[in-house]
Coordinates of C-alpha atoms in Angstrom, one line a residue:
R1 CA -0.1 0.1 -0.2
P2 CA 1.2 3.4 -0.8
L3 CA 2.8 5.5 2.3
A4 CA 1.4 8.3 3.8
P5 CA 2.8 11.6 2.7
G6 CA 4.4 13.7 4.8
P7 CA 7.4 15.7 5.5
P8 CA 11.1 14.4 4.8
P9 CA 13.1 13.8 8.0
A10 CA 15.6 16.8 8.6
A11 CA 18.2 14.6 8.9
A12 CA 17.6 12.8 5.4
A13 CA 20.8 10.9 4.1
T14 CA 23.6 13.0 2.8
G15 CA 25.6 12.6 -0.4
A16 CA 22.2 11.7 -2.7
V17 CA 21.6 13.2 -6.0
S18 CA 19.3 15.8 -5.4
H19 CA 15.9 15.8 -7.5
P20 CA 13.0 17.9 -7.2
I21 CA 10.3 15.0 -7.0
L22 CA 10.7 11.6 -4.9
S23 CA 9.3 8.7 -6.7
P24 CA 6.4 6.9 -4.9
A25 CA 6.6 4.5 -1.8
I26 CA 5.0 1.2 -1.3
L27 CA 4.6 -0.7 1.9
S28 CA 4.3 -4.6 1.0
V29 CA 3.1 -6.7 3.9
N30 CA 1.5 -9.9 4.7
P31 CA -1.7 -9.2 6.4
H32 CA -1.6 -12.7 7.9
L33 CA 0.8 -12.0 10.2
D34 CA 0.9 -10.5 13.6
A35 CA 1.1 -7.1 13.3
S36 CA 0.9 -7.1 17.2
L37 CA 4.6 -8.6 17.4
P38 CA 6.5 -5.8 19.0
F39 CA 9.5 -5.8 16.3
R40 CA 9.7 -5.6 12.6
N41 CA 12.0 -6.7 9.6
L42 CA 12.4 -4.3 7.0
A43 CA 14.0 -5.1 3.5
F44 CA 14.3 -3.2 0.5
Y45 CA 16.6 -1.2 -2.3
I46 CA 16.6 1.8 -3.7
I47 CA 18.6 2.1 -7.3
S48 CA 19.4 5.8 -7.3
P49 CA 23.0 8.0 -8.0
V50 CA 24.7 8.4 -5.0
Q51 CA 27.7 10.8 -4.2
A52 CA 29.9 10.9 -1.4
A53 CA 29.2 7.5 -0.5
D54 CA 31.6 7.2 2.4
D55 CA 29.7 10.3 3.7
V56 CA 26.1 8.4 3.6
V57 CA 27.2 5.6 5.3
E58 CA 28.2 7.2 8.5
D59 CA 24.7 9.1 8.3
H60 CA 23.2 5.8 8.2
R61 CA 25.1 4.1 10.7
A62 CA 24.5 7.1 13.1
F63 CA 20.7 7.1 12.2
L64 CA 20.4 3.4 13.3
A65 CA 22.9 3.0 15.7
R66 CA 21.2 5.6 17.8
R67 CA 17.9 3.7 17.8
Q68 CA 19.4 0.7 18.6
M69 CA 18.4 -0.9 15.4
V70 CA 20.1 -4.2 13.5
G71 CA 20.7 -5.5 10.2
R72 CA 22.9 -4.8 7.3
V73 CA 23.0 -1.8 5.2
Y74 CA 25.7 -1.6 2.0
I75 CA 25.6 1.8 0.2
C76 CA 27.7 2.7 -2.7
A77 CA 27.1 4.8 -6.1
D78 CA 24.2 3.0 -7.5
G79 CA 22.3 3.6 -4.2
I80 CA 21.2 1.3 -1.1
N81 CA 20.5 -2.2 -0.4
A82 CA 19.3 -2.7 3.1
Q83 CA 17.5 -5.4 5.5
V84 CA 17.2 -4.0 9.4
S85 CA 15.0 -4.5 12.1
G86 CA 13.2 -2.7 15.3
T87 CA 10.6 -1.5 16.3
A88 CA 7.5 -0.7 14.1
D89 CA 7.8 3.0 14.9
Q90 CA 11.8 3.0 14.6
C91 CA 11.0 1.2 11.2
A92 CA 8.7 3.7 9.7
E93 CA 11.5 6.5 10.7
Y94 CA 13.8 4.8 8.6
R95 CA 11.7 4.7 5.7
A96 CA 10.7 8.1 5.8
F97 CA 14.8 8.8 6.2
C98 CA 16.0 6.5 3.3
H99 CA 12.9 7.5 1.5
A100 CA 13.7 11.4 1.6
G101 CA 17.3 10.6 0.7
F102 CA 17.2 8.5 -2.1
G103 CA 13.6 8.2 -3.7
A104 CA 13.9 11.4 -5.5
G105 CA 16.9 9.8 -7.7
A106 CA 15.1 6.5 -8.2
D107 CA 13.9 5.4 -11.7
S108 CA 10.8 3.7 -10.3
A109 CA 8.8 3.4 -7.2
V110 CA 10.7 2.5 -4.1
L111 CA 9.1 -0.7 -2.5
F112 CA 9.7 -1.4 1.5
K113 CA 8.6 -4.9 2.3
E114 CA 8.1 -5.3 6.2
D115 CA 7.4 -8.4 8.3
P116 CA 6.5 -8.3 12.3
V117 CA 8.7 -10.1 14.3
A118 CA 8.8 -11.1 17.7
Q119 CA 12.7 -10.9 18.2
L120 CA 15.0 -8.9 16.3
S121 CA 16.1 -10.2 12.9
Y122 CA 20.1 -9.7 13.1
P123 CA 22.5 -10.5 15.7
R124 CA 24.3 -6.6 15.2
L125 CA 24.4 -3.2 12.8
R126 CA 26.8 -3.6 10.0
V127 CA 26.5 -0.4 7.6
K128 CA 29.1 -0.4 4.7
H129 CA 30.4 1.2 1.7
R130 CA 30.1 -1.7 -0.7
G131 CA 28.5 -2.8 -3.9
L132 CA 24.6 -3.9 -3.4
V133 CA 24.9 -7.1 -4.6
P134 CA 28.6 -8.8 -3.4
N135 CA 30.7 -9.3 -6.8
T136 CA 28.4 -7.9 -9.3
G137 CA 28.6 -3.8 -8.8
G138 CA 29.9 -0.8 -6.5
P139 CA 33.0 0.8 -6.2
A140 CA 35.3 -2.7 -7.0
A141 CA 33.6 -3.8 -9.7
V142 CA 35.6 -4.4 -12.9
P143 CA 33.3 -3.7 -15.3
Q144 CA 31.1 -1.7 -13.8
I145 CA 27.4 -2.8 -14.4
D146 CA 24.8 -0.2 -16.7
L147 CA 21.9 -0.1 -14.7
S148 CA 20.2 2.3 -16.7
N149 CA 19.2 -0.8 -19.1
R150 CA 17.6 -3.1 -16.9
G151 CA 15.2 -5.4 -17.4
T152 CA 11.1 -4.7 -17.2
D153 CA 9.4 -5.0 -14.2
L154 CA 6.4 -7.1 -13.8
T155 CA 3.8 -7.0 -10.7
P156 CA 2.7 -10.1 -9.2
A157 CA -0.1 -10.2 -11.4
E158 CA 1.4 -9.5 -14.5
W159 CA 4.2 -12.4 -13.5
Q160 CA 1.5 -15.2 -12.8
A161 CA -0.1 -14.1 -16.0
M162 CA 3.0 -14.5 -18.0
L163 CA 3.6 -18.0 -16.4
D164 CA -0.3 -18.9 -17.7
G165 CA 0.6 -17.7 -20.8
A166 CA 0.7 -19.9 -24.1
E167 CA 4.4 -19.2 -24.6
A168 CA 6.5 -20.9 -22.1
P169 CA 9.3 -18.3 -21.1
V170 CA 12.7 -19.2 -19.5
V171 CA 12.5 -18.8 -15.7
L172 CA 15.6 -18.2 -13.9
D173 CA 16.3 -18.3 -10.3
V174 CA 18.8 -16.0 -9.8
R175 CA 19.4 -17.0 -6.1
N176 CA 22.2 -19.3 -4.6
D177 CA 21.2 -23.3 -4.7
Y178 CA 20.2 -23.7 -1.0
E179 CA 17.9 -20.9 -1.3
W180 CA 15.7 -23.1 -4.3
D181 CA 16.0 -26.3 -2.0
V182 CA 13.5 -24.9 0.3
G183 CA 11.2 -23.1 -1.9
R184 CA 10.7 -22.1 -5.8
F185 CA 8.6 -21.5 -8.5
A186 CA 7.6 -24.7 -10.4
A187 CA 9.3 -23.8 -13.8
A188 CA 12.7 -22.6 -12.3
R189 CA 15.5 -25.1 -12.3
R190 CA 18.0 -25.5 -9.5
P191 CA 20.7 -22.4 -10.1
T192 CA 23.5 -24.5 -11.7
P193 CA 26.0 -21.7 -9.9
T194 CA 26.1 -22.6 -6.4
R195 CA 26.3 -19.1 -5.3
F196 CA 24.8 -16.1 -7.1
A197 CA 28.0 -14.3 -7.4
Q198 CA 28.8 -17.2 -9.6
S199 CA 26.3 -16.7 -12.1
D200 CA 26.5 -15.7 -16.1
E201 CA 24.3 -16.5 -18.8
T202 CA 26.3 -19.9 -19.6
A203 CA 25.7 -21.2 -16.5
Y204 CA 22.0 -21.0 -17.1
G205 CA 21.9 -22.4 -20.2
L206 CA 20.9 -19.2 -22.7
P207 CA 21.3 -19.3 -25.9
E208 CA 24.5 -17.6 -27.3
D209 CA 23.3 -17.0 -30.8
A210 CA 22.3 -13.4 -31.2
D211 CA 19.2 -13.6 -33.1
R212 CA 18.2 -16.2 -30.4
R213 CA 19.3 -14.2 -27.7
A214 CA 17.2 -11.0 -29.1
Q215 CA 13.7 -13.4 -29.4
T216 CA 14.2 -15.5 -26.5
P217 CA 11.8 -14.1 -23.5
V218 CA 13.8 -14.7 -20.0
M219 CA 12.0 -14.2 -16.8
M220 CA 13.9 -13.8 -13.5
Y221 CA 13.2 -13.4 -10.0
C222 CA 14.7 -13.2 -6.5
T223 CA 14.3 -12.7 -3.0
G224 CA 13.2 -8.9 -2.7
G225 CA 14.6 -7.9 -6.5
I226 CA 18.1 -6.4 -5.8
R227 CA 19.8 -9.5 -7.6
C228 CA 17.4 -9.5 -10.4
E229 CA 18.4 -5.7 -11.1
Y230 CA 22.0 -6.3 -12.0
F231 CA 21.2 -9.6 -13.4
S232 CA 18.9 -8.3 -15.7
A233 CA 21.2 -5.6 -16.7
R234 CA 23.9 -7.9 -17.5
L235 CA 21.6 -10.1 -20.0
K236 CA 20.5 -6.9 -21.2
A237 CA 24.1 -5.8 -22.1
Q238 CA 24.9 -9.2 -23.5
G239 CA 22.3 -8.6 -26.0
F240 CA 18.9 -10.1 -24.6
Q241 CA 16.0 -7.9 -25.4
K242 CA 13.2 -9.5 -23.9
V243 CA 14.4 -9.7 -20.0
Y244 CA 11.4 -9.5 -17.3
K245 CA 12.2 -9.3 -13.6
L246 CA 9.3 -9.8 -10.7
Q247 CA 8.8 -6.9 -8.9
G248 CA 9.4 -6.5 -5.5
G249 CA 10.9 -10.4 -5.6
I250 CA 9.4 -13.4 -4.0
Q251 CA 8.5 -11.7 -0.8
H252 CA 6.1 -9.0 -2.4
Y253 CA 4.6 -11.7 -4.8
G254 CA 3.8 -13.6 -1.7
N255 CA 2.1 -10.6 0.3
S256 CA 0.4 -9.7 -2.8
F257 CA -1.4 -13.0 -2.7
A258 CA -1.6 -13.3 1.0
L259 CA -5.3 -12.8 1.3
Q260 CA -6.0 -16.1 -0.7
Q261 CA -6.1 -19.0 1.8
E262 CA -3.6 -20.8 -0.6
A263 CA 0.0 -20.8 -1.8
P264 CA 0.6 -17.9 -4.0
P265 CA 0.2 -19.2 -8.1
H266 CA 3.2 -21.2 -9.3
W267 CA 4.9 -21.3 -6.1
E268 CA 6.1 -24.1 -3.9
G269 CA 7.6 -24.5 -0.5
S270 CA 8.8 -21.7 2.0
L271 CA 11.0 -18.4 1.2
F272 CA 14.7 -18.3 2.5
V273 CA 15.6 -15.4 4.1
F274 CA 18.7 -13.9 5.2
D275 CA 18.1 -13.5 9.1
R276 CA 17.6 -15.1 12.4
R277 CA 14.4 -16.9 10.8
N278 CA 15.9 -19.0 8.1
T279 CA 12.8 -19.5 6.0
V280 CA 9.2 -17.9 5.9
S281 CA 6.1 -18.9 4.7
L282 CA 4.2 -17.2 1.6
G283 CA 0.9 -16.0 1.0
G284 CA -2.4 -17.3 3.3
A285 CA -1.5 -21.2 3.8
A286 CA 0.8 -23.2 5.2
P287 CA 3.5 -24.2 2.8
R288 CA 4.1 -27.9 1.3
V289 CA 7.8 -28.6 3.0
V290 CA 9.8 -29.2 -0.5
G291 CA 13.2 -29.1 1.0
T292 CA 15.0 -32.5 1.6
C293 CA 17.4 -33.7 4.4
L294 CA 21.1 -33.9 2.6
H295 CA 21.6 -37.3 4.5
C296 CA 18.2 -39.2 4.3
G297 CA 16.0 -37.6 1.9
S298 CA 13.3 -36.7 4.5
P299 CA 11.1 -33.6 4.3
T300 CA 12.9 -30.5 6.1
E301 CA 13.2 -26.7 6.3
S302 CA 16.0 -26.6 9.0
F303 CA 19.6 -25.0 7.9
V304 CA 22.5 -25.6 9.8
N305 CA 26.3 -24.8 9.0
C306 CA 28.7 -27.4 8.4
G307 CA 31.3 -27.7 11.6
N308 CA 33.9 -28.4 9.3
I309 CA 35.1 -24.4 9.3
D310 CA 36.8 -24.7 6.1
C311 CA 33.4 -26.1 4.4
N312 CA 30.7 -24.0 6.5
K313 CA 28.2 -25.9 4.0
L314 CA 24.7 -24.6 4.7
H315 CA 22.6 -27.5 4.2
L316 CA 19.2 -28.9 5.2
V317 CA 19.2 -31.7 8.1
C318 CA 16.3 -33.3 9.5
A319 CA 15.7 -33.8 13.3
A320 CA 16.4 -37.0 13.1
C321 CA 20.1 -37.1 11.5
L322 CA 21.2 -33.9 13.6
P323 CA 22.3 -35.8 16.8
R324 CA 23.9 -38.7 13.9
T325 CA 25.4 -35.9 12.0
A326 CA 26.4 -33.4 14.4
G327 CA 25.6 -31.1 12.0
F328 CA 28.8 -31.7 9.6
C329 CA 27.5 -32.7 5.5
S330 CA 29.8 -35.3 5.4
Q331 CA 32.1 -38.2 7.0
P332 CA 35.4 -36.2 6.2
C333 CA 34.3 -33.2 7.1
S334 CA 33.4 -34.6 10.8
A335 CA 37.1 -35.8 11.1
A336 CA 38.8 -32.0 9.8
P337 CA 41.2 -30.4 12.0
R338 CA 39.5 -27.0 12.2
R339 CA 35.9 -28.0 13.4
R340 CA 33.5 -26.7 16.0
P341 CA 30.7 -28.2 17.9
L342 CA 27.0 -27.2 16.5
T343 CA 26.2 -25.9 20.2
D344 CA 22.7 -24.0 19.2
P345 CA 20.9 -25.4 15.7
T346 CA 18.9 -22.6 16.0
A347 CA 21.3 -19.8 15.8
T348 CA 22.4 -20.5 12.4
Q349 CA 22.1 -16.9 11.2
G350 CA 23.6 -15.4 14.7
A351 CA 22.2 -15.0 18.2
P352 CA 20.2 -12.3 19.3
P353 CA 21.7 -8.8 19.7
G354 CA 23.8 -8.4 22.8
Q355 CA 24.5 -12.4 22.9
A356 CA 27.6 -14.1 22.0
D357 CA 26.8 -16.5 19.0
P358 CA 27.5 -20.3 20.6
N359 CA 28.4 -21.5 17.0
R360 CA 31.2 -19.0 16.2
L361 CA 34.7 -21.3 16.3
S362 CA 35.9 -18.4 18.9
A363 CA 33.4 -19.4 21.4
V364 CA 35.3 -22.7 21.9
K365 CA 39.0 -22.7 20.6
P366 CA 41.6 -21.9 23.1
H367 CA 42.1 -18.2 23.6
N368 CA 45.9 -18.8 22.9
V369 CA 45.7 -20.4 19.7
G370 CA 44.9 -18.2 16.2
R371 CA 41.5 -19.2 14.0
K372 CA 44.1 -20.2 11.2
D373 CA 46.3 -22.6 13.5
F374 CA 43.7 -24.1 15.4
D375 CA 43.3 -27.9 15.4
V376 CA 41.0 -29.6 17.4
D377 CA 43.3 -32.6 17.5
T378 CA 46.2 -30.8 18.9
H379 CA 44.8 -27.8 20.8
G380 CA 41.2 -29.2 21.8
Y381 CA 38.4 -27.1 22.8
R382 CA 38.1 -24.5 26.1
T383 CA 37.2 -26.0 29.2
G384 CA 33.5 -26.8 29.2
Q385 CA 33.3 -27.5 25.8
Q386 CA 32.4 -30.5 23.9
G387 CA 33.2 -31.4 20.1

């Protein structure tokens, strides 16, 4: 729904290019979630030219720290990508702050996705000057991706209509493979690159012939939309002309169909999220579990990182296999020298703010041994810890 108009905050982000008119702002929510919960998880990005990005980073860090908010915020010359958590009022203030600072330079509506949550969603606050998506843009990217020529946005209704149509487009899941494992659009294959940063047009088996590239319709989606902004621009630069991206990503798609008492059309499973919740349901119905345990194949949506520090693979493991495997993804990893115990399977993406992460190697290794030098069979764990 559109945000209520109001005066921009006096402390609007400095360094954003000044324009006379703000782009519209839209708040996307799931009405089935409990709005009485004390906190919110806010996710959004804004493609908008930024000058003096280091100054803008400091402004945002100060704004969020004063309110004791937590999360990840990346800012560079391209704009801002943020996932933060705080009270409802704090998130509303940050929406207004960012809309005032970045919305004028945006070439489309600013779409904020917000969920009520019982606890803060991130362990700490990180605000950095870096590319909005790792390894695909920002100050260190070579070559720089031209974001002025991106794919065409499809609203959730238009996305559904295109999937329902007679012409079968190519549907790309431009996320990491483990995200696909717990939820995806039925027409999308599991990403061949294990991580989005490794993605290119050849990895998805897209045509190499120039004429076929120009004529092949390509639909793509990701969690919130930012990865599609970059990948669609990359495809357009490679000669693909019919490139479409899901507006607001999977989360907005699910919110748009939440009033229906069923799963969103063409979607199966849950949505992986990069916060302490790990997965969330979409739409207005309980999802069918499509994730499977790495070890036995049983249905599950429980993620853990492999206890071998040099592996750290995020993988699915069911409740029956977890005690037997102790969080390791394979037998060789269970005998690796740099291994840590899985102290708390629920803390895959960090502990609550202010609490030590029980699963970090630093929580168990002896203080006088460096991280790179640690060998559990030589040094053992700190007194009171077990492997």
